[in-house]
Coordinates of C-alpha atoms in Angstrom, one line a residue:
M27 CA 46.6 -33.5 104.5
C28 CA 48.1 -34.3 107.9
G29 CA 50.9 -35.8 109.8
I30 CA 50.4 -39.1 111.7
T31 CA 52.4 -41.1 114.2
G32 CA 51.9 -43.8 116.8
W33 CA 53.3 -46.5 119.0
V34 CA 52.1 -50.1 119.6
S35 CA 53.4 -52.1 122.5
F36 CA 52.1 -55.4 123.6
D37 CA 54.2 -55.5 126.8
R38 CA 53.6 -52.1 128.4
D39 CA 50.8 -49.7 129.3
L40 CA 51.0 -46.8 126.9
T41 CA 48.5 -44.7 128.8
R42 CA 51.5 -44.0 131.0
E43 CA 53.6 -42.5 128.1
P44 CA 51.8 -39.3 127.2
E45 CA 55.0 -37.3 127.1
V46 CA 56.6 -39.5 124.5
L47 CA 53.5 -39.6 122.4
G48 CA 53.3 -35.8 122.6
A49 CA 56.9 -35.5 121.5
M50 CA 56.3 -37.8 118.5
T51 CA 53.2 -35.8 117.5
R52 CA 54.9 -32.4 117.8
T53 CA 57.5 -33.4 115.2
M54 CA 54.5 -33.4 112.7
A55 CA 53.4 -29.8 113.6
C56 CA 54.5 -28.4 110.2
R57 CA 52.4 -31.0 108.4
G58 CA 49.3 -30.2 110.4
P59 CA 49.3 -26.6 111.6
D60 CA 45.5 -26.4 112.3
A61 CA 45.0 -28.9 115.1
S62 CA 46.6 -31.6 117.2
G63 CA 45.1 -34.7 118.8
T64 CA 46.1 -37.9 120.5
W65 CA 44.4 -41.1 121.5
T66 CA 45.7 -43.8 123.9
D67 CA 44.7 -47.3 124.8
R68 CA 46.7 -49.7 126.9
H69 CA 48.6 -51.1 124.0
A70 CA 48.3 -48.4 121.3
A71 CA 48.9 -44.7 121.2
L72 CA 48.1 -42.5 118.2
G73 CA 49.0 -38.9 117.4
H74 CA 47.8 -36.6 114.7
R75 CA 48.4 -33.1 113.3
R76 CA 45.8 -31.7 111.0
L77 CA 45.9 -29.5 108.0
A78 CA 42.2 -28.9 107.5
V79 CA 41.0 -29.1 103.8
I80 CA 37.6 -30.8 103.8
D81 CA 34.9 -30.5 106.4
L82 CA 36.9 -28.0 108.5
P83 CA 34.9 -28.4 111.7
G84 CA 34.1 -32.1 111.4
G85 CA 37.3 -34.0 110.5
A86 CA 39.2 -33.9 113.8
Q87 CA 41.5 -36.9 114.5
P88 CA 42.3 -39.4 115.8
M89 CA 38.8 -40.5 114.9
T90 CA 37.2 -43.4 116.7
A91 CA 34.3 -45.8 116.5
R92 CA 33.0 -48.0 119.3
T93 CA 32.0 -51.5 118.4
P94 CA 30.7 -54.4 120.6
G95 CA 34.1 -56.0 120.3
G96 CA 36.2 -52.9 121.2
E97 CA 37.2 -49.5 120.0
V98 CA 38.6 -48.8 116.5
A99 CA 40.8 -45.7 116.1
L100 CA 42.1 -44.1 112.9
V101 CA 44.8 -41.6 112.1
Y102 CA 44.8 -40.6 108.4
S103 CA 46.8 -38.4 106.1
G104 CA 45.8 -37.5 102.6
E105 CA 42.7 -37.2 100.5
C106 CA 40.2 -39.7 99.2
Y107 CA 38.9 -38.3 95.9
N108 CA 35.9 -40.8 95.6
Y109 CA 34.7 -40.4 99.2
V110 CA 31.3 -39.1 98.1
E111 CA 30.5 -42.3 96.1
L112 CA 31.9 -44.4 98.9
R113 CA 29.9 -42.6 101.5
E114 CA 26.7 -43.2 99.5
E115 CA 27.6 -46.9 99.2
L116 CA 28.2 -47.2 102.9
V117 CA 25.0 -45.4 103.8
G118 CA 23.2 -47.9 101.6
L119 CA 24.8 -50.7 103.6
G120 CA 23.6 -49.2 106.9
E121 CA 26.6 -47.2 108.1
R122 CA 25.8 -43.9 109.9
F123 CA 27.9 -40.8 109.6
T124 CA 28.3 -37.9 112.0
T125 CA 30.6 -35.7 109.8
S126 CA 31.0 -35.0 106.1
S127 CA 34.8 -35.7 106.0
D128 CA 36.6 -38.2 103.9
T129 CA 38.3 -39.4 107.1
E130 CA 35.1 -40.8 108.4
V131 CA 34.5 -42.5 105.1
V132 CA 37.8 -44.3 105.5
L133 CA 37.0 -45.3 109.1
R134 CA 33.5 -46.5 108.2
G135 CA 34.9 -48.3 105.2
Y136 CA 37.4 -50.1 107.4
L137 CA 34.6 -51.2 109.8
R138 CA 32.6 -52.6 106.8
W139 CA 35.4 -54.1 104.7
G140 CA 38.5 -54.2 106.9
A141 CA 41.9 -53.6 105.2
A142 CA 40.2 -54.3 101.9
V143 CA 38.9 -50.7 102.1
A144 CA 42.2 -49.8 100.4
D145 CA 41.0 -51.5 97.2
R146 CA 38.1 -49.1 96.9
L147 CA 40.0 -45.8 97.5
N148 CA 41.0 -43.4 94.8
G149 CA 43.4 -40.9 96.3
M150 CA 46.6 -40.2 98.1
Y151 CA 46.7 -41.5 101.6
A152 CA 48.6 -43.1 104.4
F153 CA 46.7 -44.2 107.4
A154 CA 46.8 -46.4 110.5
V155 CA 44.0 -48.2 112.3
W156 CA 44.2 -49.6 115.8
D157 CA 41.6 -52.4 116.0
A158 CA 41.1 -53.3 119.6
R159 CA 38.8 -56.1 118.5
D160 CA 41.8 -58.1 117.3
R161 CA 44.6 -56.1 119.1
K162 CA 46.2 -55.2 115.8
L163 CA 47.5 -52.2 114.0
V164 CA 46.7 -51.9 110.3
M165 CA 48.8 -49.5 108.2
V166 CA 47.9 -48.7 104.5
R167 CA 49.7 -46.6 101.9
D168 CA 48.3 -45.4 98.5
R169 CA 49.1 -47.2 95.3
L170 CA 51.8 -44.8 93.9
G171 CA 53.4 -43.8 97.2
I172 CA 52.2 -40.2 97.1
K173 CA 51.9 -40.0 100.9
P174 CA 54.8 -41.3 103.1
L175 CA 54.5 -43.8 105.9
Y176 CA 57.4 -45.3 107.9
Y177 CA 57.6 -47.9 110.6
Y178 CA 60.2 -49.2 113.1
P179 CA 59.7 -52.7 114.6
T180 CA 60.5 -52.9 118.3
A181 CA 60.9 -55.8 120.7
D182 CA 57.2 -55.8 121.6
G183 CA 55.5 -53.9 118.8
L184 CA 56.4 -51.0 116.5
L185 CA 56.5 -47.2 116.0
F186 CA 55.2 -45.4 112.9
G187 CA 55.0 -42.0 111.5
S188 CA 54.6 -39.9 108.4
E189 CA 58.3 -39.0 108.6
P190 CA 61.3 -40.6 110.3
K191 CA 61.6 -37.7 112.7
A192 CA 58.3 -38.8 114.4
I193 CA 59.7 -42.2 115.0
L194 CA 63.1 -40.9 116.1
A195 CA 61.4 -38.8 118.8
N196 CA 60.7 -42.1 120.6
P197 CA 63.7 -43.3 122.8
L198 CA 63.2 -46.8 121.5
A199 CA 64.3 -45.8 118.0
E200 CA 68.1 -45.6 117.6
R201 CA 69.5 -42.8 115.5
V202 CA 71.7 -45.0 113.5
V203 CA 72.7 -44.8 109.8
D204 CA 75.0 -47.6 108.7
V205 CA 76.8 -48.3 105.5
D206 CA 73.7 -49.7 103.9
G207 CA 71.8 -46.5 104.6
L208 CA 74.5 -44.3 103.2
R209 CA 74.9 -46.6 100.2
E210 CA 71.2 -46.2 99.5
S211 CA 71.3 -42.4 99.8
L212 CA 74.1 -42.1 97.3
A213 CA 73.2 -44.9 94.8
Y214 CA 70.0 -43.2 93.5
V215 CA 68.3 -46.6 93.0
F216 CA 65.4 -45.8 95.3
T217 CA 65.0 -49.2 96.7
P218 CA 61.3 -49.9 97.7
G219 CA 60.8 -49.9 101.4
H220 CA 64.3 -48.5 102.3
A221 CA 64.3 -45.7 104.8
I222 CA 68.0 -44.9 105.2
W223 CA 67.8 -45.1 109.0
A224 CA 68.8 -48.5 110.4
G225 CA 65.9 -50.6 111.6
M226 CA 63.3 -48.4 109.9
R227 CA 61.2 -49.3 106.9
Q228 CA 58.8 -47.5 104.6
V229 CA 55.4 -49.0 104.0
E230 CA 55.7 -49.7 100.3
P231 CA 53.1 -48.2 98.0
G232 CA 50.1 -50.3 97.4
T233 CA 50.8 -52.3 100.6
V234 CA 49.0 -53.1 103.9
V235 CA 51.2 -53.8 106.9
T236 CA 49.6 -55.5 109.9
A237 CA 51.2 -55.7 113.3
D238 CA 49.9 -57.8 116.2
A239 CA 51.4 -59.9 119.0
D240 CA 52.6 -62.4 116.4
G241 CA 54.7 -59.9 114.5
V242 CA 54.6 -57.8 111.4
R243 CA 53.1 -58.9 108.0
E244 CA 52.9 -57.3 104.6
R245 CA 50.3 -57.7 101.9
T246 CA 50.4 -56.1 98.5
Y247 CA 46.9 -54.9 97.4
W248 CA 48.1 -53.2 94.2
R249 CA 51.0 -53.4 91.8
L250 CA 51.8 -52.1 88.4
E251 CA 50.8 -55.0 86.1
T252 CA 51.1 -55.7 82.4
R253 CA 47.8 -56.1 80.7
A254 CA 46.6 -56.3 77.1
H255 CA 45.8 -52.9 75.6
E256 CA 42.8 -53.4 73.2
D257 CA 42.1 -49.8 72.2
D258 CA 43.4 -48.2 68.9
L259 CA 45.3 -45.0 68.9
E260 CA 42.3 -42.6 68.5
T261 CA 40.4 -44.4 71.3
T262 CA 43.4 -44.3 73.5
V263 CA 43.9 -40.6 73.1
G264 CA 40.3 -40.0 73.9
R265 CA 40.4 -42.2 77.0
V266 CA 43.4 -40.4 78.3
R267 CA 41.5 -37.1 78.0
E268 CA 38.5 -38.6 79.8
L269 CA 40.6 -39.9 82.7
L270 CA 42.4 -36.6 83.0
D271 CA 39.2 -34.6 83.0
D272 CA 37.8 -36.8 85.7
T273 CA 40.8 -36.8 88.0
V274 CA 41.3 -33.0 87.7
A275 CA 37.7 -32.4 88.6
R276 CA 38.0 -34.7 91.6
Q277 CA 41.2 -33.2 92.8
L278 CA 39.8 -29.6 92.7
V279 CA 37.4 -30.4 95.5
A280 CA 38.4 -28.5 98.7
D281 CA 36.9 -26.2 101.3
V282 CA 40.0 -24.0 101.3
P283 CA 41.8 -21.9 98.6
R284 CA 43.5 -24.0 95.9
C285 CA 45.8 -23.2 93.0
L286 CA 48.0 -24.8 90.3
L287 CA 51.8 -24.9 90.0
L288 CA 52.6 -23.7 86.5
S289 CA 56.0 -24.2 84.8
G290 CA 55.2 -23.4 81.2
G291 CA 55.4 -27.1 80.2
L292 CA 52.9 -29.5 78.7
D293 CA 52.1 -31.2 82.0
S294 CA 51.3 -28.2 84.2
G295 CA 49.7 -26.3 81.2
A296 CA 47.3 -29.2 80.6
L297 CA 46.3 -29.3 84.3
T298 CA 45.8 -25.6 84.3
A299 CA 43.6 -25.6 81.2
L300 CA 41.5 -28.5 82.3
A301 CA 41.0 -27.0 85.8
A302 CA 39.8 -23.8 84.2
A303 CA 37.2 -25.6 82.2
H304 CA 35.9 -27.3 85.4
L305 CA 35.9 -24.1 87.5
G306 CA 33.8 -22.2 85.0
D307 CA 33.4 -18.6 86.2
E308 CA 35.9 -19.0 89.0
R309 CA 39.4 -18.0 87.7
V310 CA 42.2 -20.5 88.2
R311 CA 45.0 -19.3 90.4
T312 CA 48.5 -20.2 89.2
F313 CA 52.0 -19.7 90.6
A314 CA 55.4 -20.1 88.9
V315 CA 58.9 -20.0 90.2
D316 CA 61.6 -17.8 88.6
F317 CA 65.0 -16.3 89.5
T318 CA 66.1 -12.8 89.4
G319 CA 67.5 -12.1 85.9
Q320 CA 67.1 -15.7 84.8
T321 CA 65.1 -15.0 81.6
E322 CA 67.3 -12.1 80.5
H323 CA 70.6 -13.9 81.1
F324 CA 69.5 -17.5 80.4
T325 CA 72.1 -19.9 79.0
P326 CA 71.0 -23.2 77.5
D327 CA 72.5 -26.3 79.2
E328 CA 72.5 -30.1 78.9
L329 CA 68.8 -30.3 79.9
R330 CA 67.2 -26.9 79.4
D331 CA 66.9 -25.2 76.0
T332 CA 64.7 -22.3 77.1
P333 CA 63.7 -20.4 80.2
D334 CA 60.2 -21.1 81.6
A335 CA 58.9 -17.6 82.0
P336 CA 57.8 -16.9 78.3
F337 CA 55.9 -20.2 78.2
V338 CA 54.3 -19.5 81.6
R339 CA 53.0 -16.2 80.2
D340 CA 51.6 -18.0 77.1
V341 CA 49.5 -20.3 79.3
V342 CA 48.4 -17.4 81.5
R343 CA 47.2 -15.4 78.5
H344 CA 45.6 -18.4 76.8
V345 CA 43.7 -19.7 79.9
G346 CA 43.2 -16.4 81.6
T347 CA 44.5 -17.4 85.0
E348 CA 45.0 -15.2 88.1
H349 CA 48.8 -15.6 88.1
A350 CA 51.7 -14.7 90.3
D351 CA 55.4 -15.2 89.7
I352 CA 57.5 -16.1 92.8
V353 CA 60.8 -14.5 91.9
L354 CA 63.7 -15.7 94.0
D355 CA 67.1 -14.0 94.4
P356 CA 70.4 -15.9 94.8
K357 CA 70.9 -14.6 98.3
G358 CA 67.8 -16.3 99.5
L359 CA 68.7 -19.6 97.7
A360 CA 72.1 -19.6 99.3
D361 CA 70.9 -18.8 102.8
P362 CA 72.2 -21.7 105.1
E363 CA 68.9 -21.5 107.0
V364 CA 67.1 -22.5 103.8
R365 CA 69.4 -25.5 103.4
R366 CA 68.8 -26.3 107.0
A367 CA 65.0 -26.2 106.5
A368 CA 65.3 -28.6 103.5
I369 CA 67.5 -31.0 105.5
V370 CA 65.1 -31.0 108.4
A371 CA 62.1 -31.5 106.1
R372 CA 63.6 -34.4 104.2
D373 CA 65.5 -36.3 107.0
L374 CA 68.0 -37.3 104.3
P375 CA 71.7 -36.5 104.0
I376 CA 71.4 -35.4 100.3
T377 CA 69.3 -32.6 98.7
L378 CA 69.0 -31.4 95.1
G379 CA 70.7 -28.2 96.2
D380 CA 69.1 -25.0 94.8
M381 CA 66.4 -27.0 93.1
D382 CA 65.2 -28.1 96.6
F383 CA 65.7 -24.7 98.1
S384 CA 63.7 -22.9 95.4
L385 CA 60.9 -25.4 95.7
Y386 CA 60.8 -25.0 99.4
L387 CA 60.7 -21.2 99.1
L388 CA 58.1 -21.4 96.3
F389 CA 55.8 -23.5 98.6
K390 CA 56.4 -21.1 101.5
E391 CA 55.2 -18.2 99.4
I392 CA 52.2 -20.1 98.0
R393 CA 51.1 -21.2 101.4
A394 CA 50.5 -17.6 102.4
R395 CA 47.8 -17.4 99.7
S396 CA 46.6 -21.0 99.2
T397 CA 46.3 -24.3 101.1
V398 CA 46.0 -26.8 98.2
A399 CA 48.0 -26.9 94.9
L400 CA 47.8 -29.2 91.9
S401 CA 51.1 -30.3 90.4
G402 CA 52.3 -32.2 87.3
E403 CA 54.4 -35.0 88.9
S404 CA 54.3 -38.4 87.1
A405 CA 53.5 -37.1 83.6
D406 CA 57.1 -37.6 82.5
E407 CA 57.4 -41.0 84.1
L408 CA 54.1 -42.2 82.7
F409 CA 54.1 -40.7 79.2
G410 CA 57.9 -40.9 78.6
G411 CA 58.8 -37.3 78.9
Y412 CA 62.5 -37.4 79.9
R413 CA 65.2 -36.9 77.3
H414 CA 67.1 -39.9 78.5
I415 CA 64.1 -42.2 77.8
H416 CA 64.5 -41.3 74.1
T417 CA 68.3 -41.6 74.1
P418 CA 69.4 -44.8 72.3
Q419 CA 72.4 -45.6 74.4
V420 CA 70.3 -45.2 77.5
Q421 CA 67.6 -47.4 76.1
Q422 CA 70.1 -50.1 75.5
A423 CA 72.0 -49.8 78.8
H424 CA 71.4 -52.4 81.5
A425 CA 71.2 -49.8 84.2
F426 CA 68.7 -47.4 85.7
P427 CA 68.1 -44.9 83.0
W428 CA 68.7 -41.8 85.1
I429 CA 72.0 -43.2 86.2
A430 CA 73.1 -44.3 82.7
F431 CA 72.3 -40.7 81.5
N432 CA 74.3 -39.2 84.3
V433 CA 73.3 -35.6 83.5
G434 CA 71.6 -33.1 85.8
P435 CA 71.4 -33.0 89.6
L436 CA 72.3 -36.7 90.2
D437 CA 76.0 -37.5 90.3
K438 CA 76.6 -41.2 90.2
D439 CA 80.4 -40.9 90.7
G440 CA 80.4 -39.2 94.1
H441 CA 82.6 -36.2 93.3
G442 CA 84.0 -34.7 96.5
L443 CA 83.5 -37.8 98.7
D444 CA 86.3 -39.5 100.6
R445 CA 87.7 -42.3 98.4
A446 CA 88.0 -44.9 101.2
F447 CA 84.4 -44.2 102.1
L448 CA 83.2 -44.6 98.5
D449 CA 85.2 -47.8 98.1
R450 CA 83.4 -49.2 101.2
L451 CA 80.0 -48.5 99.7
R452 CA 80.6 -50.5 96.5
L453 CA 78.0 -48.4 94.7
E454 CA 78.3 -50.0 91.2
E455 CA 77.8 -53.5 92.6
Y456 CA 74.8 -52.3 94.6
R457 CA 73.3 -50.6 91.6
G458 CA 73.7 -53.7 89.5
D459 CA 72.0 -55.9 92.1
Q460 CA 69.1 -53.4 92.5
Y461 CA 68.7 -53.1 88.7
A462 CA 68.5 -56.9 88.2
R463 CA 65.9 -57.1 91.0
A464 CA 63.8 -54.2 89.6
V465 CA 63.8 -55.6 86.0
A466 CA 62.9 -59.1 87.2
G467 CA 59.6 -57.6 88.4
V468 CA 58.5 -56.3 84.9
E469 CA 56.1 -58.6 83.1
R470 CA 56.7 -59.0 79.4
G471 CA 53.1 -59.5 78.5
D472 CA 52.3 -59.3 74.8
A473 CA 55.3 -57.1 73.9
G474 CA 55.8 -57.9 70.2
D475 CA 59.5 -57.2 70.1
D476 CA 62.5 -56.6 72.3
H477 CA 62.4 -52.8 71.9
E478 CA 58.8 -52.7 73.1
H479 CA 59.8 -54.7 76.2
R480 CA 62.8 -52.5 76.8
M481 CA 60.6 -49.4 76.7
R482 CA 58.1 -51.0 79.1
I483 CA 61.0 -51.6 81.5
M484 CA 62.1 -48.0 81.2
I485 CA 58.6 -46.7 82.1
H486 CA 58.2 -49.3 84.9
L487 CA 61.5 -48.3 86.5
H488 CA 60.5 -44.7 86.4
L489 CA 57.1 -45.3 87.9
T490 CA 58.2 -47.7 90.6
R491 CA 61.5 -46.2 91.6
F492 CA 62.3 -42.7 90.3
L493 CA 58.7 -41.3 90.8
R494 CA 58.6 -42.4 94.4
W495 CA 61.6 -40.4 95.2
L496 CA 60.2 -37.3 93.4
L497 CA 56.9 -37.7 95.3
D498 CA 58.7 -37.9 98.6
R499 CA 60.6 -34.8 97.8
K500 CA 57.4 -32.9 96.8
D501 CA 55.6 -34.1 99.9
R502 CA 58.3 -33.2 102.4
L503 CA 59.1 -29.8 101.1
S504 CA 55.4 -28.8 100.7
M505 CA 54.3 -30.2 104.0
A506 CA 57.2 -28.5 105.7
V507 CA 55.2 -25.3 105.2
G508 CA 51.7 -26.8 105.5
L509 CA 50.8 -26.9 101.8
E510 CA 48.9 -29.8 100.4
V511 CA 50.1 -30.7 96.9
R512 CA 47.9 -33.0 94.8
V513 CA 49.2 -34.9 91.7
P514 CA 46.4 -35.8 89.2
F515 CA 48.8 -37.7 86.9
C516 CA 49.2 -40.2 89.7
D517 CA 45.6 -41.3 89.5
H518 CA 46.0 -45.1 89.5
R519 CA 43.4 -45.6 86.7
L520 CA 45.4 -43.3 84.4
V521 CA 48.6 -45.0 85.3
E522 CA 47.3 -48.5 84.7
Y523 CA 45.8 -47.4 81.3
V524 CA 48.8 -45.5 79.9
Y525 CA 51.4 -47.9 81.2
N526 CA 49.9 -50.6 79.1
A527 CA 49.5 -48.6 75.9
P528 CA 52.2 -49.6 73.4
W529 CA 55.3 -47.5 73.1
S530 CA 54.4 -46.7 69.5
F531 CA 51.4 -44.8 70.9
K532 CA 53.5 -42.9 73.4
N533 CA 55.6 -41.3 70.7
Y534 CA 53.3 -41.6 67.6
D535 CA 54.1 -38.0 66.5
G536 CA 57.9 -38.5 66.8
R537 CA 58.1 -36.6 70.1
E538 CA 58.0 -37.3 73.8
K539 CA 54.6 -37.5 75.5
S540 CA 52.7 -37.9 72.3
L541 CA 49.6 -39.4 74.1
L542 CA 49.4 -36.5 76.5
R543 CA 49.9 -33.9 73.8
G544 CA 47.2 -35.6 71.6
A545 CA 44.8 -35.6 74.5
V546 CA 45.1 -31.9 75.5
E547 CA 46.5 -30.0 72.6
D548 CA 43.2 -28.4 71.9
V549 CA 43.2 -26.5 75.2
L550 CA 46.8 -25.3 75.1
P551 CA 48.7 -22.6 73.1
H552 CA 50.8 -24.2 70.4
S553 CA 54.1 -23.0 71.9
V554 CA 53.4 -24.9 75.1
A555 CA 51.9 -28.0 73.5
W556 CA 55.0 -28.5 71.4
R557 CA 57.7 -27.2 73.8
V558 CA 60.6 -29.5 74.3
K559 CA 60.7 -31.0 77.8
S560 CA 62.5 -28.8 80.3
P561 CA 63.2 -29.9 83.9
Y562 CA 62.5 -27.9 87.0
P563 CA 64.7 -24.8 86.8
S564 CA 68.1 -24.3 88.5
T565 CA 69.6 -20.9 89.1
Q566 CA 72.5 -19.9 86.8
D567 CA 73.5 -16.9 88.9
P568 CA 77.3 -17.0 89.8
Y569 CA 76.5 -15.5 93.2
Y570 CA 75.0 -18.8 94.2
V571 CA 78.3 -20.6 93.3
R572 CA 80.4 -18.1 95.2
Q573 CA 78.3 -18.6 98.3
L574 CA 78.7 -22.4 98.0
Q575 CA 82.4 -21.9 97.9
E576 CA 82.4 -19.5 100.9
Q577 CA 80.3 -21.9 102.9
G578 CA 82.6 -24.8 101.8
R579 CA 85.6 -22.8 103.0
E580 CA 83.9 -22.4 106.4
L581 CA 83.3 -26.1 106.6
A582 CA 86.8 -27.0 105.5
A583 CA 88.1 -24.9 108.4
R584 CA 86.3 -27.1 110.9
R585 CA 88.9 -29.9 110.5
D586 CA 87.4 -32.1 113.2
H587 CA 83.9 -32.1 111.7
E588 CA 82.4 -35.6 111.5
A589 CA 81.6 -34.9 107.8
F590 CA 85.2 -35.5 106.9
G591 CA 84.8 -39.2 107.4
L592 CA 82.5 -38.9 104.3
V593 CA 83.8 -35.9 102.5
D594 CA 87.2 -35.4 101.0
R595 CA 88.5 -32.3 102.7
P596 CA 91.4 -31.6 100.3
W597 CA 89.0 -31.9 97.4
L598 CA 86.7 -29.4 99.1
E599 CA 89.5 -27.0 99.7
R600 CA 90.5 -27.2 96.0
A601 CA 86.9 -26.7 94.8
C602 CA 86.5 -23.7 97.0
G603 CA 89.6 -22.1 95.5
L604 CA 88.5 -22.3 91.9
E605 CA 87.2 -19.3 90.0
P606 CA 83.4 -19.5 90.1
A607 CA 83.3 -19.7 86.3
A608 CA 85.5 -22.8 86.5
V609 CA 83.0 -24.6 88.8
D610 CA 81.4 -27.2 86.5
R611 CA 78.3 -29.2 87.1
V612 CA 79.9 -32.1 89.0
T613 CA 82.0 -29.8 91.2
R614 CA 78.9 -27.8 92.1
L615 CA 77.2 -31.1 93.0
G616 CA 80.1 -32.0 95.1
L617 CA 80.0 -28.7 97.0
E618 CA 76.3 -29.2 97.6
R619 CA 76.8 -32.7 98.9
A620 CA 79.6 -31.7 101.3
L621 CA 77.4 -29.0 102.8
D622 CA 74.4 -31.3 102.9
F623 CA 76.3 -34.0 104.8
A624 CA 77.7 -31.6 107.3
L625 CA 74.4 -30.0 108.0
W626 CA 72.6 -33.3 108.2
L627 CA 75.0 -34.5 110.8
D628 CA 74.6 -31.2 112.8
V629 CA 70.8 -31.3 112.6
H630 CA 69.8 -35.0 112.9
H631 CA 72.7 -36.2 115.0
P632 CA 72.8 -39.7 113.5
R633 CA 75.3 -42.3 114.8
L634 CA 77.2 -43.4 111.8
V635 CA 78.2 -47.1 111.7
L636 CA 80.7 -47.4 108.8
A637 CA 82.2 -50.8 109.6

């Protein structure tokens, strides 16, 4: 796992711009704490920060290959899980290797197949190749969007990076966020390709972007497609288990310490049990997050019926893992420096509050003991785990399901924001337009009835919109501390197969995630296999709310702060004057949002264009 960046200019000599390339590369230091490298040609400059995971001495980047027609240079972030098979194939075709790294497999694969190498990769990756033979830059992103990649067209080329901050370190990139960017950040529709920053784009998942003197072109090499599902239920359950076994085994490969994130739920429990089976005599290492006093004083809420800790212990006992609980106190969660770290990491004006801060602190603690972690993202989106997916009124709503549900850490109504600012955004109109666009891309296929098609739409929206946002969150907060997080449920073979299984298979036992439960129940304790879905935890400690109010009062006292073009200051003052017990979910979200906007403005210094 690494951080990549670069600059292509067809009108200037980039060998004279080492300071700018160095500045762009340094912004990625957290993503790659082990090594730094740059490569420059007249019209292309590439930067790389490395987190060494496979072939520690041999995978240095940028990696280059000389050809009769010119040099080919690669910067690569991620992991290729089928690199051993691809290496054998390439050797058979006459390619010679000097390292045992997956990076060289990608480079040699590009030399042999061009951008079509992407079709052969199984993994999480974002990479860029400068091909001097044709004076072009080729950028490729993995199918599900696990690894981020951004680009910014310029008058004579483009800039790119793993994160916006790498691009923004170049003077050619303007630090502008306009109404469209703020609308996108508050609408929670997760528009493909949108980067919030004006003029910047994300390379969309499953896409190749090519830039040359004629401009920038995109080609989709993979999309989520509707296909006939021929297998019966029993065969489908068995095939899901086969695919999970294979992808877990592939994603355990590393030359550094690895572990699993354990929540006490079906998804992480399944990965933990399957990993233990593959590791044999080597004990699986697991980590879980908890909060001081959370289990003893837990109160059920709209999304969480039970605390995680008892179920975590059930998995630990059943599988026999080497386990550690990372117990966080409210003082640490409320520390403004932790909020700052999350805002810096994500480049966005909005966080998930304490859910982001605890995740960041969890990753920071894990990184002291491990370099690679496996996590359960995508299981809920793929197998239908969320409560709102099974809520009839949400199923029937012509809206993004997580917005129609409107429960949890997303507030569609913008509590605490300035009313004139909200009116300018026209969020409901934007959401409606984006929903229509998203649904239009879902193929009906052989869906026998309208309900089957509605449920296909639900899963498609989660996989192509909501999941990408979660993956970006996980990537940014983990790489902020140099921890590589792998996501076995995002294996594209598994996604293609389960997506096309009929909805009746996905809840055949009358519960959420039936297919997954059927595939792994034999390796889990009963309590975990049948536990009701519980989202990532949030602290219930009143101290945290009191600190939000205290920090809100400090912000309100800064009357000339730019945030008050976005935030309703009288609302903020009223919210900070409430008794902590009277601060409900949406008020707490409004407090979080006000603090986020203020800190984002202080840290990233965007020029807001609200006209």
